[in-house]
Amino acid sequence: MKNSAPIRVFLVEDSLVALTILKRILASSSEMNVVGTAPNGVEALERIPAAQPQVICTDLHMPKMDGLELTRRIMADYPRPILVISASVNTQEDSRNVFKLLQAGALDVFPKPSIDSLSDYEQVKNELINRIRVLAGVTVFTRHTSRTATVEPKTQPVSPKSQLEAFSPKPVSNSQFLIANSPFCLAKVVAIGASTGGPQALHTILKQLPANFPVPILCVQHISEGFLQGLVDWLQGECFLRVTIAQPGEFPKPGTVYFAPERHHLQLNTQGRLITVSTPPVSGHRPSVTALFQTVATCYPRSAIGILLTGMGRDGADGLQAIAQAGGTTIAQNEQTCVVFGMPKEAIALGAAQHILPISEIAPMLLNRISSFRVV
């Protein structure tokens, strides 16, 4: 039986050192074939049509044309899965810009290998090759009206803005969003887990929720080390909710989104306070979605909503089942709107997902499930 053809990869990187390291990593795998390189976005756009790559890896900061504009142009003219390979950013503006690339159509982020990281060469190599392998199987398409691209859906999702307009016929400011709490409110906490494609999915959900959403939201997002704060800053700038990294000992507050810190599980103690622990990985991950979901099921039986979004692997499937078995409400993102259907698929196979929804329908369900929504 013949092996399948290597994955065709195009590298856009202005640093010769970084480019050399990336080429060395990919050349070590028979699954990868670097079919072209460019030092900036302008030259990349000239070379990509002839190279016909399956995956494009791009830096953020480059001369002539940066990674953000390049991503927009690729997704408008030559839609391909894009992996952003960037140094862990030190400024808030750079952090946000990395995630603007995801908003523009890129699918994932990965830390730029450096001379200092070569001590962990095998780990870096394996992780990068695995990311590219996953993205090579993703289908993207062009939305000609907005010059952006996303995962090929069977039905076109409704934008967050359109969802808000369905509730209100005219634009309103953040201060005008009010929740009228319903006496039939069933939930006291929302827990969300995601991996590949998660930042975009979280953005779609959280941007639709008002500032005074009446319960806290606890999140685990699998993301490369060094990018979590950038994700939080980007979402905070895009959403009405407060978005932060969880601090041990804090009582989770309504209208606040808490992310598990890097290298720590996010859990709740018996008093309902947030705790972060560095116990061994669960389902191969730390933080783990299942570790969060299981503690939520214990602390809030019958009053938790668990949501499992796009991602590879099976982290979160057992945890979502725990929430369902405790009497809570469980939601899995549907296949058509997932970048990678692995995690939701595993939960659905267990019978853990009571609702299977397109990403655009999850926030409206939360609003209907938790409270009646009105604008005054």
CSV table of C-alpha atoms in Angstrom, one decimal:
chain,number,residue,atom,x,y,z
A,1,MET,CA,0.0,0.0,0.0
A,2,LYS,CA,1.5,3.3,-1.1
A,3,ASN,CA,1.8,6.2,1.4
A,4,SER,CA,-0.3,9.3,0.8
A,5,ALA,CA,1.4,12.3,-0.8
A,6,PRO,CA,3.2,14.6,1.6
A,7,ILE,CA,1.3,17.7,2.8
A,8,ARG,CA,2.3,20.8,0.7
A,9,VAL,CA,3.3,23.6,3.0
A,10,PHE,CA,4.2,27.2,2.2
A,11,LEU,CA,6.2,29.3,4.7
A,12,VAL,CA,6.0,33.1,4.9
A,13,GLU,CA,8.7,34.3,7.3
A,14,ASP,CA,11.1,37.2,7.1
A,15,SER,CA,13.6,35.9,9.7
A,16,LEU,CA,16.2,33.7,8.0
A,17,VAL,CA,16.9,32.0,11.4
A,18,ALA,CA,13.3,31.1,12.0
A,19,LEU,CA,12.8,30.0,8.4
A,20,THR,CA,15.8,27.7,8.6
A,21,ILE,CA,14.5,26.1,11.8
A,22,LEU,CA,11.0,25.7,10.3
A,23,LYS,CA,12.3,24.1,7.1
A,24,ARG,CA,14.5,21.8,9.2
A,25,ILE,CA,11.6,20.7,11.3
A,26,LEU,CA,9.3,20.0,8.3
A,27,ALA,CA,12.1,18.3,6.3
A,28,SER,CA,12.4,15.8,9.2
A,29,SER,CA,9.0,14.4,8.4
A,30,SER,CA,8.1,12.4,5.3
A,31,GLU,CA,4.5,13.7,5.7
A,32,MET,CA,5.6,17.3,5.0
A,33,ASN,CA,6.9,19.0,1.8
A,34,VAL,CA,7.8,22.7,1.8
A,35,VAL,CA,6.7,23.8,-1.7
A,36,GLY,CA,7.6,27.5,-1.3
A,37,THR,CA,8.8,30.3,0.9
A,38,ALA,CA,8.5,34.1,0.9
A,39,PRO,CA,9.9,36.8,3.2
A,40,ASN,CA,6.7,38.9,3.1
A,41,GLY,CA,3.1,39.0,2.1
A,42,VAL,CA,3.6,40.7,-1.3
A,43,GLU,CA,6.0,37.9,-2.5
A,44,ALA,CA,3.9,35.2,-0.9
A,45,LEU,CA,0.8,36.3,-3.0
A,46,GLU,CA,3.0,36.1,-6.1
A,47,ARG,CA,4.2,32.6,-5.4
A,48,ILE,CA,1.3,30.9,-3.8
A,49,PRO,CA,-0.8,30.3,-7.0
A,50,ALA,CA,2.0,28.3,-8.6
A,51,ALA,CA,3.0,26.4,-5.4
A,52,GLN,CA,-0.6,25.3,-4.7
A,53,PRO,CA,0.0,24.6,-1.0
A,54,GLN,CA,-2.4,22.8,1.3
A,55,VAL,CA,-1.4,24.7,4.4
A,56,ILE,CA,0.2,28.2,4.7
A,57,CYS,CA,2.2,29.2,7.7
A,58,THR,CA,2.7,32.9,8.2
A,59,ASP,CA,4.4,35.3,10.7
A,60,LEU,CA,2.6,38.4,12.0
A,61,HIS,CA,5.2,41.1,11.6
A,62,MET,CA,6.8,41.4,8.1
A,63,PRO,CA,7.9,44.2,5.8
A,64,LYS,CA,5.8,45.3,2.8
A,65,MET,CA,2.7,43.3,3.8
A,66,ASP,CA,2.2,41.9,7.3
A,67,GLY,CA,0.5,38.6,8.2
A,68,LEU,CA,-2.9,40.2,8.8
A,69,GLU,CA,-3.3,41.7,5.4
A,70,LEU,CA,-1.8,38.6,3.8
A,71,THR,CA,-4.4,36.4,5.6
A,72,ARG,CA,-7.2,38.7,4.3
A,73,ARG,CA,-5.9,38.5,0.8
A,74,ILE,CA,-5.3,34.7,0.9
A,75,MET,CA,-8.8,34.0,2.2
A,76,ALA,CA,-10.3,36.3,-0.5
A,77,ASP,CA,-8.3,35.0,-3.4
A,78,TYR,CA,-6.7,31.6,-2.7
A,79,PRO,CA,-8.5,30.2,0.4
A,80,ARG,CA,-6.2,27.8,2.3
A,81,PRO,CA,-5.9,26.7,5.9
A,82,ILE,CA,-3.5,29.2,7.6
A,83,LEU,CA,-1.4,28.6,10.7
A,84,VAL,CA,0.0,31.7,12.4
A,85,ILE,CA,3.5,31.1,13.6
A,86,SER,CA,4.5,34.0,15.8
A,87,ALA,CA,6.8,34.8,18.8
A,88,SER,CA,4.9,34.9,22.1
A,89,VAL,CA,4.0,38.6,22.0
A,90,ASN,CA,4.9,41.1,24.8
A,91,THR,CA,2.6,44.0,24.0
A,92,GLN,CA,-1.2,44.1,24.3
A,93,GLU,CA,-1.5,45.4,20.7
A,94,ASP,CA,0.6,42.6,19.3
A,95,SER,CA,-1.4,40.1,21.3
A,96,ARG,CA,-4.7,41.4,19.8
A,97,ASN,CA,-3.2,41.5,16.3
A,98,VAL,CA,-2.4,37.7,16.4
A,99,PHE,CA,-6.0,37.0,17.1
A,100,LYS,CA,-7.2,39.4,14.4
A,101,LEU,CA,-5.5,37.0,12.0
A,102,LEU,CA,-7.9,34.3,13.3
A,103,GLN,CA,-10.8,36.6,12.9
A,104,ALA,CA,-9.6,37.2,9.3
A,105,GLY,CA,-9.6,33.5,8.5
A,106,ALA,CA,-6.5,31.9,10.0
A,107,LEU,CA,-7.3,28.7,11.9
A,108,ASP,CA,-4.6,28.3,14.6
A,109,VAL,CA,-1.6,29.9,16.3
A,110,PHE,CA,1.8,28.4,17.1
A,111,PRO,CA,4.8,29.9,18.9
A,112,LYS,CA,7.8,30.6,16.6
A,113,PRO,CA,10.6,28.2,17.2
A,114,SER,CA,13.9,29.9,18.2
A,115,ILE,CA,17.5,28.9,19.0
A,116,ASP,CA,16.5,28.9,22.7
A,117,SER,CA,13.7,26.4,22.0
A,118,LEU,CA,15.9,23.8,20.4
A,119,SER,CA,16.4,22.1,23.7
A,120,ASP,CA,12.8,21.1,23.3
A,121,TYR,CA,13.3,20.3,19.6
A,122,GLU,CA,11.5,17.0,19.6
A,123,GLN,CA,8.4,18.4,21.4
A,124,VAL,CA,8.3,21.5,19.2
A,125,LYS,CA,8.7,19.4,16.0
A,126,ASN,CA,6.0,16.9,16.9
A,127,GLU,CA,3.5,19.6,17.9
A,128,LEU,CA,4.1,21.7,14.8
A,129,ILE,CA,3.8,18.7,12.5
A,130,ASN,CA,0.6,17.6,14.2
A,131,ARG,CA,-0.9,21.1,13.9
A,132,ILE,CA,-0.2,21.2,10.2
A,133,ARG,CA,-1.5,17.6,9.7
A,134,VAL,CA,-4.8,18.6,11.3
A,135,LEU,CA,-5.2,21.8,9.3
A,136,ALA,CA,-4.4,20.0,6.1
A,137,GLY,CA,-7.7,18.2,6.5
A,138,VAL,CA,-9.8,21.4,7.0
A,139,THR,CA,-11.9,22.8,4.2
A,140,VAL,CA,-12.2,26.6,3.9
A,141,PHE,CA,-14.2,28.8,1.6
A,142,THR,CA,-14.3,32.4,0.5
A,143,ARG,CA,-17.1,34.7,1.5
A,144,HIS,CA,-16.9,37.2,-1.4
A,145,THR,CA,-18.9,39.8,0.3
A,146,SER,CA,-16.7,40.2,3.3
A,147,ARG,CA,-13.3,39.0,1.9
A,148,THR,CA,-13.1,36.5,4.8
A,149,ALA,CA,-13.2,32.8,5.0
A,150,THR,CA,-14.3,30.1,7.4
A,151,VAL,CA,-15.0,26.4,7.6
A,152,GLU,CA,-17.3,25.2,4.8
A,153,PRO,CA,-20.8,25.1,6.3
A,154,LYS,CA,-23.9,23.3,4.9
A,155,THR,CA,-26.0,26.3,6.0
A,156,GLN,CA,-24.6,29.8,6.3
A,157,PRO,CA,-24.4,30.8,10.0
A,158,VAL,CA,-25.9,34.0,11.1
A,159,SER,CA,-23.5,36.7,12.3
A,160,PRO,CA,-23.4,37.8,15.9
A,161,LYS,CA,-24.5,41.2,14.9
A,162,SER,CA,-27.5,39.8,13.1
A,163,GLN,CA,-28.4,37.7,16.1
A,164,LEU,CA,-28.4,40.8,18.3
A,165,GLU,CA,-30.6,42.6,15.8
A,166,ALA,CA,-33.1,39.7,16.0
A,167,PHE,CA,-33.6,40.8,19.6
A,168,SER,CA,-33.5,44.5,19.0
A,169,PRO,CA,-34.5,46.5,15.9
A,170,LYS,CA,-32.0,49.3,16.5
A,171,PRO,CA,-28.4,49.6,17.7
A,172,VAL,CA,-27.8,50.0,21.4
A,173,SER,CA,-24.8,50.7,23.5
A,174,ASN,CA,-23.4,48.3,26.2
A,175,SER,CA,-25.1,50.3,28.9
A,176,GLN,CA,-28.5,49.7,27.3
A,177,PHE,CA,-28.3,45.9,27.5
A,178,LEU,CA,-30.4,44.6,30.4
A,179,ILE,CA,-31.3,41.1,31.4
A,180,ALA,CA,-34.8,40.6,32.9
A,181,ASN,CA,-34.1,37.6,35.1
A,182,SER,CA,-36.7,34.9,34.8
A,183,PRO,CA,-38.1,33.0,37.8
A,184,PHE,CA,-37.5,29.8,35.6
A,185,CYS,CA,-33.8,30.4,35.4
A,186,LEU,CA,-32.3,26.9,35.5
A,187,ALA,CA,-28.6,27.5,35.3
A,188,LYS,CA,-26.0,28.9,37.8
A,189,VAL,CA,-22.9,28.5,35.7
A,190,VAL,CA,-21.9,27.9,32.1
A,191,ALA,CA,-18.7,25.9,31.3
A,192,ILE,CA,-17.2,25.9,27.8
A,193,GLY,CA,-14.4,23.8,26.4
A,194,ALA,CA,-12.6,24.2,23.0
A,195,SER,CA,-9.4,23.4,21.1
A,196,THR,CA,-8.5,24.0,17.4
A,197,GLY,CA,-10.9,26.7,16.1
A,198,GLY,CA,-12.0,27.6,19.6
A,199,PRO,CA,-11.0,31.3,19.6
A,200,GLN,CA,-13.2,31.9,16.6
A,201,ALA,CA,-16.1,29.9,18.1
A,202,LEU,CA,-15.8,31.6,21.5
A,203,HIS,CA,-15.8,34.9,19.8
A,204,THR,CA,-19.1,34.1,18.0
A,205,ILE,CA,-20.8,33.0,21.3
A,206,LEU,CA,-19.4,35.6,23.7
A,207,LYS,CA,-20.0,38.6,21.4
A,208,GLN,CA,-23.7,37.9,21.5
A,209,LEU,CA,-24.0,38.0,25.3
A,210,PRO,CA,-24.8,41.2,27.2
A,211,ALA,CA,-22.6,42.6,29.9
A,212,ASN,CA,-25.1,41.7,32.7
A,213,PHE,CA,-25.4,38.0,31.6
A,214,PRO,CA,-26.7,36.6,34.9
A,215,VAL,CA,-24.2,33.7,35.5
A,216,PRO,CA,-20.4,33.3,35.3
A,217,ILE,CA,-18.8,31.5,32.3
A,218,LEU,CA,-15.8,29.2,32.9
A,219,CYS,CA,-13.6,28.3,29.9
A,220,VAL,CA,-10.8,25.9,29.0
A,221,GLN,CA,-9.2,26.7,25.6
A,222,HIS,CA,-6.3,24.5,24.4
A,223,ILE,CA,-3.8,27.0,23.1
A,224,SER,CA,0.0,27.2,22.7
A,225,GLU,CA,1.8,28.5,25.7
A,226,GLY,CA,2.3,32.3,25.5
A,227,PHE,CA,-0.9,33.1,23.7
A,228,LEU,CA,-3.6,32.9,26.4
A,229,GLN,CA,-3.3,36.6,27.5
A,230,GLY,CA,-3.6,37.7,23.9
A,231,LEU,CA,-6.8,35.7,23.5
A,232,VAL,CA,-8.2,37.2,26.7
A,233,ASP,CA,-7.3,40.7,25.6
A,234,TRP,CA,-8.7,40.2,22.1
A,235,LEU,CA,-12.0,38.8,23.4
A,236,GLN,CA,-12.2,41.6,26.0
A,237,GLY,CA,-12.0,44.2,23.2
A,238,GLU,CA,-14.6,42.4,21.2
A,239,CYS,CA,-17.2,41.5,23.8
A,240,PHE,CA,-19.5,43.2,26.4
A,241,LEU,CA,-18.6,40.6,29.1
A,242,ARG,CA,-15.6,41.0,31.3
A,243,VAL,CA,-13.0,38.4,30.2
A,244,THR,CA,-10.1,37.4,32.5
A,245,ILE,CA,-7.8,34.6,33.6
A,246,ALA,CA,-9.1,32.8,36.7
A,247,GLN,CA,-7.4,33.7,40.0
A,248,PRO,CA,-7.5,31.1,42.8
A,249,GLY,CA,-9.9,31.8,45.6
A,250,GLU,CA,-12.2,34.0,43.7
A,251,PHE,CA,-16.0,33.5,43.6
A,252,PRO,CA,-17.1,33.4,40.0
A,253,LYS,CA,-19.2,36.5,39.2
A,254,PRO,CA,-22.1,36.9,36.8
A,255,GLY,CA,-21.2,38.6,33.5
A,256,THR,CA,-17.6,37.4,33.7
A,257,VAL,CA,-15.7,34.9,31.6
A,258,TYR,CA,-12.9,33.0,33.4
A,259,PHE,CA,-10.2,31.2,31.5
A,260,ALA,CA,-8.1,28.4,32.9
A,261,PRO,CA,-4.5,29.6,33.4
A,262,GLU,CA,-1.7,28.1,31.3
A,263,ARG,CA,-0.4,24.7,32.6
A,264,HIS,CA,-3.2,24.6,35.3
A,265,HIS,CA,-6.6,22.9,35.5
A,266,LEU,CA,-9.5,25.2,36.4
A,267,GLN,CA,-11.8,23.7,39.0
A,268,LEU,CA,-14.2,24.7,41.8
A,269,ASN,CA,-13.9,23.8,45.5
A,270,THR,CA,-16.8,22.8,47.8
A,271,GLN,CA,-17.5,26.4,48.6
A,272,GLY,CA,-17.8,27.3,44.9
A,273,ARG,CA,-14.6,29.2,44.7
A,274,LEU,CA,-12.3,29.0,41.7
A,275,ILE,CA,-9.1,26.9,42.2
A,276,THR,CA,-6.2,26.3,39.8
A,277,VAL,CA,-4.2,23.1,40.2
A,278,SER,CA,-1.1,21.6,38.5
A,279,THR,CA,-2.1,18.0,38.9
A,280,PRO,CA,-1.3,15.6,36.1
A,281,PRO,CA,-2.9,16.1,32.6
A,282,VAL,CA,-6.3,14.7,32.0
A,283,SER,CA,-7.1,13.3,28.5
A,284,GLY,CA,-3.5,14.5,27.6
A,285,HIS,CA,-4.2,18.1,28.5
A,286,ARG,CA,-3.6,20.6,31.3
A,287,PRO,CA,-5.8,22.6,31.4
A,288,SER,CA,-8.3,19.9,30.6
A,289,VAL,CA,-11.9,20.5,29.6
A,290,THR,CA,-13.0,17.3,31.3
A,291,ALA,CA,-11.3,18.4,34.6
A,292,LEU,CA,-13.4,21.6,34.5
A,293,PHE,CA,-16.7,19.9,33.5
A,294,GLN,CA,-16.4,17.2,36.2
A,295,THR,CA,-16.0,19.7,39.0
A,296,VAL,CA,-18.8,21.8,37.6
A,297,ALA,CA,-21.1,18.7,37.5
A,298,THR,CA,-20.2,18.1,41.2
A,299,CYS,CA,-20.7,21.6,42.4
A,300,TYR,CA,-23.7,22.5,40.3
A,301,PRO,CA,-25.8,19.3,39.7
A,302,ARG,CA,-28.9,20.1,37.7
A,303,SER,CA,-27.9,23.8,37.3
A,304,ALA,CA,-24.9,23.8,35.0
A,305,ILE,CA,-24.7,24.2,31.2
A,306,GLY,CA,-21.8,22.5,29.5
A,307,ILE,CA,-20.7,23.4,26.0
A,308,LEU,CA,-18.2,21.5,24.0
A,309,LEU,CA,-16.8,23.3,20.9
A,310,THR,CA,-14.5,22.5,18.0
A,311,GLY,CA,-11.3,20.7,18.6
A,312,MET,CA,-9.2,17.6,18.0
A,313,GLY,CA,-9.0,14.7,20.4
A,314,ARG,CA,-11.6,13.7,23.0
A,315,ASP,CA,-10.9,16.0,25.9
A,316,GLY,CA,-14.3,17.1,27.3
A,317,ALA,CA,-16.4,14.2,26.2
A,318,ASP,CA,-16.3,12.4,29.6
A,319,GLY,CA,-16.8,15.7,31.3
A,320,LEU,CA,-19.8,16.6,29.3
A,321,GLN,CA,-21.3,13.2,30.1
A,322,ALA,CA,-20.7,14.0,33.8
A,323,ILE,CA,-22.7,17.2,33.5
A,324,ALA,CA,-25.5,15.4,31.6
A,325,GLN,CA,-25.6,12.6,34.2
A,326,ALA,CA,-25.8,15.1,37.0
A,327,GLY,CA,-28.9,16.6,35.5
A,328,GLY,CA,-27.4,19.6,33.8
A,329,THR,CA,-27.8,20.8,30.2
A,330,THR,CA,-25.2,19.8,27.6
A,331,ILE,CA,-24.5,21.3,24.1
A,332,ALA,CA,-22.1,20.2,21.4
A,333,GLN,CA,-21.2,22.3,18.4
A,334,ASN,CA,-22.3,20.6,15.1
A,335,GLU,CA,-20.0,19.2,12.5
A,336,GLN,CA,-20.8,21.7,9.8
A,337,THR,CA,-19.6,24.7,11.8
A,338,CYS,CA,-16.6,23.0,13.5
A,339,VAL,CA,-13.0,23.6,12.3
A,340,VAL,CA,-12.3,20.1,13.7
A,341,PHE,CA,-15.1,17.9,14.8
A,342,GLY,CA,-13.1,15.6,17.1
A,343,MET,CA,-14.1,16.7,20.6
A,344,PRO,CA,-17.9,17.2,19.9
A,345,LYS,CA,-18.0,14.0,17.9
A,346,GLU,CA,-16.6,12.0,20.9
A,347,ALA,CA,-19.2,13.5,23.2
A,348,ILE,CA,-22.0,12.8,20.8
A,349,ALA,CA,-20.9,9.2,20.5
A,350,LEU,CA,-21.1,8.9,24.3
A,351,GLY,CA,-24.7,10.2,24.2
A,352,ALA,CA,-23.4,13.2,26.3
A,353,ALA,CA,-24.8,16.0,24.1
A,354,GLN,CA,-28.4,16.8,24.7
A,355,HIS,CA,-28.3,19.5,22.0
A,356,ILE,CA,-26.2,19.6,18.8
A,357,LEU,CA,-26.2,23.1,17.4
A,358,PRO,CA,-24.5,25.3,14.9
A,359,ILE,CA,-22.2,27.8,16.5
A,360,SER,CA,-24.5,30.7,15.7
A,361,GLU,CA,-27.4,29.2,17.6
A,362,ILE,CA,-25.6,28.5,20.9
A,363,ALA,CA,-25.7,32.0,22.4
A,364,PRO,CA,-29.4,32.4,21.6
A,365,MET,CA,-30.1,29.1,23.3
A,366,LEU,CA,-28.2,30.3,26.4
A,367,LEU,CA,-30.2,33.5,26.5
A,368,ASN,CA,-33.5,31.6,26.2
A,369,ARG,CA,-32.4,28.9,28.7
A,370,ILE,CA,-31.1,31.1,31.4
A,371,SER,CA,-33.3,34.2,31.2
A,372,SER,CA,-35.7,36.2,29.1
A,373,PHE,CA,-33.8,38.8,27.2
A,374,ARG,CA,-35.0,42.3,26.5
A,375,VAL,CA,-33.5,45.7,25.5
A,376,VAL,CA,-34.8,48.7,27.4
